[in-house]
Amino acid sequence: WAVEDASAAALRERFYREWGTDKSLSKAEALRLAKLALPQLGAGQNLDWSSPLRWAPYVMVGNWL
């Protein structure tokens, strides 16, 4: 399904920030933390990113470590 560009970009940025900052985190955990942070990121932009339509399409495939 389609996802919004703004939420997709914010999620990717947060994922790489989480994963790059703490190398002890797995990619799966970094994605989980990014998904949890997404509603707070949208709040500053008056966007409702709490809806699963904004973050649910992202799953970790392949090497989770």
Short mmCIF file of the N, C-alpha and C atoms (twelve columns), coordinates in Angstrom:
data_MODEL
# 
_entry.id   MODEL 
# 
loop_
_atom_site.group_PDB 
_atom_site.id 
_atom_site.type_symbol 
_atom_site.label_atom_id 
_atom_site.label_alt_id 
_atom_site.label_comp_id 
_atom_site.label_asym_id 
_atom_site.label_seq_id 
_atom_site.Cartn_x 
_atom_site.Cartn_y 
_atom_site.Cartn_z 
_atom_site.pdbx_PDB_model_num 
ATOM 1   N N  . TRP A 1  0.820  -1.171  0.000  1 
ATOM 2   C CA . TRP A 1  0.000  0.000   0.000  1 
ATOM 3   C C  . TRP A 1  0.863  1.231   0.000  1 
ATOM 4   N N  . ALA A 2  0.275  2.347   -0.310 1 
ATOM 5   C CA . ALA A 2  1.037  3.595   -0.402 1 
ATOM 6   C C  . ALA A 2  1.347  4.146   0.986  1 
ATOM 7   N N  . VAL A 3  2.507  4.741   1.125  1 
ATOM 8   C CA . VAL A 3  2.876  5.427   2.359  1 
ATOM 9   C C  . VAL A 3  3.191  6.878   2.015  1 
ATOM 10  N N  . GLU A 4  3.073  7.737   3.003  1 
ATOM 11  C CA . GLU A 4  3.362  9.157   2.791  1 
ATOM 12  C C  . GLU A 4  4.862  9.392   2.769  1 
ATOM 13  N N  . ASP A 5  5.290  10.257  1.891  1 
ATOM 14  C CA . ASP A 5  6.716  10.571  1.775  1 
ATOM 15  C C  . ASP A 5  7.293  11.117  3.067  1 
ATOM 16  N N  . ALA A 6  6.555  12.005  3.735  1 
ATOM 17  C CA . ALA A 6  7.083  12.641  4.944  1 
ATOM 18  C C  . ALA A 6  7.315  11.628  6.058  1 
ATOM 19  N N  . SER A 7  6.361  10.747  6.284  1 
ATOM 20  C CA . SER A 7  6.535  9.763   7.354  1 
ATOM 21  C C  . SER A 7  7.581  8.719   6.972  1 
ATOM 22  N N  . ALA A 8  7.652  8.348   5.697  1 
ATOM 23  C CA . ALA A 8  8.663  7.389   5.250  1 
ATOM 24  C C  . ALA A 8  10.064 7.956   5.446  1 
ATOM 25  N N  . ALA A 9  10.254 9.199   5.078  1 
ATOM 26  C CA . ALA A 9  11.559 9.837   5.242  1 
ATOM 27  C C  . ALA A 9  11.930 9.961   6.715  1 
ATOM 28  N N  . ALA A 10 10.971 10.355  7.544  1 
ATOM 29  C CA . ALA A 10 11.236 10.509  8.978  1 
ATOM 30  C C  . ALA A 10 11.593 9.168   9.610  1 
ATOM 31  N N  . LEU A 11 10.886 8.124   9.215  1 
ATOM 32  C CA . LEU A 11 11.171 6.801   9.766  1 
ATOM 33  C C  . LEU A 11 12.564 6.328   9.351  1 
ATOM 34  N N  . ARG A 12 12.924 6.509   8.099  1 
ATOM 35  C CA . ARG A 12 14.259 6.099   7.643  1 
ATOM 36  C C  . ARG A 12 15.352 6.896   8.351  1 
ATOM 37  N N  . GLU A 13 15.159 8.188   8.465  1 
ATOM 38  C CA . GLU A 13 16.160 9.012   9.156  1 
ATOM 39  C C  . GLU A 13 16.335 8.557   10.596 1 
ATOM 40  N N  . ARG A 14 15.220 8.317   11.295 1 
ATOM 41  C CA . ARG A 14 15.300 7.900   12.692 1 
ATOM 42  C C  . ARG A 14 15.926 6.518   12.812 1 
ATOM 43  N N  . PHE A 15 15.589 5.613   11.893 1 
ATOM 44  C CA . PHE A 15 16.186 4.274   11.912 1 
ATOM 45  C C  . PHE A 15 17.705 4.364   11.824 1 
ATOM 46  N N  . TYR A 16 18.206 5.095   10.843 1 
ATOM 47  C CA . TYR A 16 19.655 5.181   10.674 1 
ATOM 48  C C  . TYR A 16 20.319 5.936   11.820 1 
ATOM 49  N N  . ARG A 17 19.639 6.885   12.411 1 
ATOM 50  C CA . ARG A 17 20.186 7.580   13.583 1 
ATOM 51  C C  . ARG A 17 20.305 6.604   14.757 1 
ATOM 52  N N  . GLU A 18 19.244 5.821   14.997 1 
ATOM 53  C CA . GLU A 18 19.264 4.850   16.096 1 
ATOM 54  C C  . GLU A 18 20.347 3.798   15.867 1 
ATOM 55  N N  . TRP A 19 20.381 3.255   14.666 1 
ATOM 56  C CA . TRP A 19 21.312 2.174   14.354 1 
ATOM 57  C C  . TRP A 19 22.755 2.671   14.315 1 
ATOM 58  N N  . GLY A 20 22.977 3.859   13.814 1 
ATOM 59  C CA . GLY A 20 24.327 4.402   13.717 1 
ATOM 60  C C  . GLY A 20 24.890 4.879   15.036 1 
ATOM 61  N N  . THR A 21 24.016 5.298   15.945 1 
ATOM 62  C CA . THR A 21 24.458 5.829   17.231 1 
ATOM 63  C C  . THR A 21 24.902 4.726   18.177 1 
ATOM 64  N N  . ASP A 22 24.165 3.627   18.182 1 
ATOM 65  C CA . ASP A 22 24.447 2.539   19.120 1 
ATOM 66  C C  . ASP A 22 24.650 1.254   18.335 1 
ATOM 67  N N  . LYS A 23 25.897 0.910   18.088 1 
ATOM 68  C CA . LYS A 23 26.203 -0.270  17.272 1 
ATOM 69  C C  . LYS A 23 25.840 -1.581  17.974 1 
ATOM 70  N N  . SER A 24 25.506 -1.538  19.259 1 
ATOM 71  C CA . SER A 24 25.081 -2.761  19.932 1 
ATOM 72  C C  . SER A 24 23.622 -3.098  19.608 1 
ATOM 73  N N  . LEU A 25 22.887 -2.146  19.030 1 
ATOM 74  C CA . LEU A 25 21.500 -2.405  18.642 1 
ATOM 75  C C  . LEU A 25 21.449 -3.230  17.362 1 
ATOM 76  N N  . SER A 26 20.516 -4.161  17.322 1 
ATOM 77  C CA . SER A 26 20.276 -4.868  16.068 1 
ATOM 78  C C  . SER A 26 19.474 -3.951  15.154 1 
ATOM 79  N N  . LYS A 27 19.433 -4.278  13.875 1 
ATOM 80  C CA . LYS A 27 18.639 -3.486  12.936 1 
ATOM 81  C C  . LYS A 27 17.163 -3.559  13.304 1 
ATOM 82  N N  . ALA A 28 16.716 -4.726  13.752 1 
ATOM 83  C CA . ALA A 28 15.313 -4.888  14.143 1 
ATOM 84  C C  . ALA A 28 14.978 -3.981  15.327 1 
ATOM 85  N N  . GLU A 29 15.864 -3.897  16.290 1 
ATOM 86  C CA . GLU A 29 15.618 -3.032  17.448 1 
ATOM 87  C C  . GLU A 29 15.658 -1.563  17.051 1 
ATOM 88  N N  . ALA A 30 16.559 -1.190  16.169 1 
ATOM 89  C CA . ALA A 30 16.618 0.192   15.687 1 
ATOM 90  C C  . ALA A 30 15.331 0.557   14.951 1 
ATOM 91  N N  . LEU A 31 14.787 -0.367  14.169 1 
ATOM 92  C CA . LEU A 31 13.519 -0.114  13.485 1 
ATOM 93  C C  . LEU A 31 12.386 0.018   14.485 1 
ATOM 94  N N  . ARG A 32 12.380 -0.819  15.509 1 
ATOM 95  C CA . ARG A 32 11.347 -0.730  16.553 1 
ATOM 96  C C  . ARG A 32 11.389 0.622   17.246 1 
ATOM 97  N N  . LEU A 33 12.582 1.065   17.606 1 
ATOM 98  C CA . LEU A 33 12.724 2.364   18.264 1 
ATOM 99  C C  . LEU A 33 12.302 3.505   17.344 1 
ATOM 100 N N  . ALA A 34 12.623 3.390   16.064 1 
ATOM 101 C CA . ALA A 34 12.225 4.422   15.104 1 
ATOM 102 C C  . ALA A 34 10.707 4.475   14.981 1 
ATOM 103 N N  . LYS A 35 10.057 3.313   14.941 1 
ATOM 104 C CA . LYS A 35 8.598  3.274   14.861 1 
ATOM 105 C C  . LYS A 35 7.965  3.893   16.110 1 
ATOM 106 N N  . LEU A 36 8.552  3.623   17.268 1 
ATOM 107 C CA . LEU A 36 8.021  4.196   18.510 1 
ATOM 108 C C  . LEU A 36 8.184  5.713   18.550 1 
ATOM 109 N N  . ALA A 37 9.220  6.228   17.936 1 
ATOM 110 C CA . ALA A 37 9.494  7.663   17.945 1 
ATOM 111 C C  . ALA A 37 8.674  8.430   16.919 1 
ATOM 112 N N  . LEU A 38 8.131  7.748   15.934 1 
ATOM 113 C CA . LEU A 38 7.456  8.429   14.829 1 
ATOM 114 C C  . LEU A 38 6.314  9.352   15.269 1 
ATOM 115 N N  . PRO A 39 5.436  8.954   16.199 1 
ATOM 116 C CA . PRO A 39 4.377  9.893   16.601 1 
ATOM 117 C C  . PRO A 39 4.927  11.209  17.179 1 
ATOM 118 N N  . GLN A 40 6.022  11.138  17.923 1 
ATOM 119 C CA . GLN A 40 6.607  12.352  18.474 1 
ATOM 120 C C  . GLN A 40 7.216  13.217  17.375 1 
ATOM 121 N N  . LEU A 41 7.776  12.594  16.356 1 
ATOM 122 C CA . LEU A 41 8.355  13.355  15.249 1 
ATOM 123 C C  . LEU A 41 7.265  14.100  14.482 1 
ATOM 124 N N  . GLY A 42 6.128  13.469  14.300 1 
ATOM 125 C CA . GLY A 42 5.026  14.097  13.583 1 
ATOM 126 C C  . GLY A 42 4.361  15.200  14.370 1 
ATOM 127 N N  . ALA A 43 4.414  15.111  15.694 1 
ATOM 128 C CA . ALA A 43 3.758  16.113  16.532 1 
ATOM 129 C C  . ALA A 43 4.339  17.503  16.295 1 
ATOM 130 N N  . GLY A 44 5.627  17.587  16.074 1 
ATOM 131 C CA . GLY A 44 6.258  18.870  15.831 1 
ATOM 132 C C  . GLY A 44 5.861  19.482  14.500 1 
ATOM 133 N N  . GLN A 45 5.300  18.671  13.623 1 
ATOM 134 C CA . GLN A 45 4.905  19.137  12.299 1 
ATOM 135 C C  . GLN A 45 3.387  19.121  12.124 1 
ATOM 136 N N  . ASN A 46 2.660  18.987  13.241 1 
ATOM 137 C CA . ASN A 46 1.196  18.912  13.223 1 
ATOM 138 C C  . ASN A 46 0.692  17.788  12.332 1 
ATOM 139 N N  . LEU A 47 1.378  16.660  12.357 1 
ATOM 140 C CA . LEU A 47 0.979  15.488  11.584 1 
ATOM 141 C C  . LEU A 47 0.638  14.350  12.540 1 
ATOM 142 N N  . ASP A 48 -0.390 13.592  12.229 1 
ATOM 143 C CA . ASP A 48 -0.771 12.461  13.066 1 
ATOM 144 C C  . ASP A 48 -0.115 11.199  12.531 1 
ATOM 145 N N  . TRP A 49 1.062  10.906  13.031 1 
ATOM 146 C CA . TRP A 49 1.782  9.721   12.595 1 
ATOM 147 C C  . TRP A 49 1.566  8.557   13.545 1 
ATOM 148 N N  . SER A 50 0.597  8.681   14.450 1 
ATOM 149 C CA . SER A 50 0.319  7.571   15.345 1 
ATOM 150 C C  . SER A 50 -0.429 6.456   14.621 1 
ATOM 151 N N  . SER A 51 -1.026 6.757   13.489 1 
ATOM 152 C CA . SER A 51 -1.773 5.765   12.720 1 
ATOM 153 C C  . SER A 51 -0.829 4.712   12.145 1 
ATOM 154 N N  . PRO A 52 -1.197 3.432   12.239 1 
ATOM 155 C CA . PRO A 52 -0.363 2.383   11.652 1 
ATOM 156 C C  . PRO A 52 -0.169 2.525   10.148 1 
ATOM 157 N N  . LEU A 53 -1.037 3.265   9.484  1 
ATOM 158 C CA . LEU A 53 -0.857 3.484   8.051  1 
ATOM 159 C C  . LEU A 53 0.446  4.207   7.756  1 
ATOM 160 N N  . ARG A 54 0.979  4.913   8.739  1 
ATOM 161 C CA . ARG A 54 2.200  5.692   8.544  1 
ATOM 162 C C  . ARG A 54 3.465  4.854   8.727  1 
ATOM 163 N N  . TRP A 55 3.408  3.835   9.621  1 
ATOM 164 C CA . TRP A 55 4.627  3.122   9.956  1 
ATOM 165 C C  . TRP A 55 4.553  1.604   9.802  1 
ATOM 166 N N  . ALA A 56 3.371  1.029   9.716  1 
ATOM 167 C CA . ALA A 56 3.229  -0.430  9.671  1 
ATOM 168 C C  . ALA A 56 3.825  -1.100  8.435  1 
ATOM 169 N N  . PRO A 57 3.900  -0.429  7.272  1 
ATOM 170 C CA . PRO A 57 4.420  -1.135  6.090  1 
ATOM 171 C C  . PRO A 57 5.883  -1.532  6.195  1 
ATOM 172 N N  . TYR A 58 6.587  -1.056  7.190  1 
ATOM 173 C CA . TYR A 58 8.025  -1.322  7.273  1 
ATOM 174 C C  . TYR A 58 8.303  -2.530  8.147  1 
ATOM 175 N N  . VAL A 59 8.960  -3.509  7.566  1 
ATOM 176 C CA . VAL A 59 9.395  -4.694  8.288  1 
ATOM 177 C C  . VAL A 59 10.857 -4.945  7.932  1 
ATOM 178 N N  . MET A 60 11.547 -5.597  8.834  1 
ATOM 179 C CA . MET A 60 12.954 -5.920  8.598  1 
ATOM 180 C C  . MET A 60 13.033 -7.234  7.838  1 
ATOM 181 N N  . VAL A 61 13.712 -7.245  6.723  1 
ATOM 182 C CA . VAL A 61 13.869 -8.435  5.899  1 
ATOM 183 C C  . VAL A 61 15.359 -8.735  5.789  1 
ATOM 184 N N  . GLY A 62 15.708 -9.992  5.863  1 
ATOM 185 C CA . GLY A 62 17.108 -10.350 5.691  1 
ATOM 186 C C  . GLY A 62 17.849 -10.385 7.006  1 
ATOM 187 N N  . ASN A 63 19.047 -9.871  7.020  1 
ATOM 188 C CA . ASN A 63 19.916 -9.902  8.188  1 
ATOM 189 C C  . ASN A 63 19.429 -8.914  9.240  1 
ATOM 190 N N  . TRP A 64 18.883 -9.401  10.324 1 
ATOM 191 C CA . TRP A 64 18.337 -8.554  11.384 1 
ATOM 192 C C  . TRP A 64 19.412 -8.045  12.326 1 
ATOM 193 N N  . LEU A 65 20.600 -8.570  12.202 1 
ATOM 194 C CA . LEU A 65 21.660 -8.191  13.129 1 
ATOM 195 C C  . LEU A 65 22.338 -6.984  12.609 1 
# 
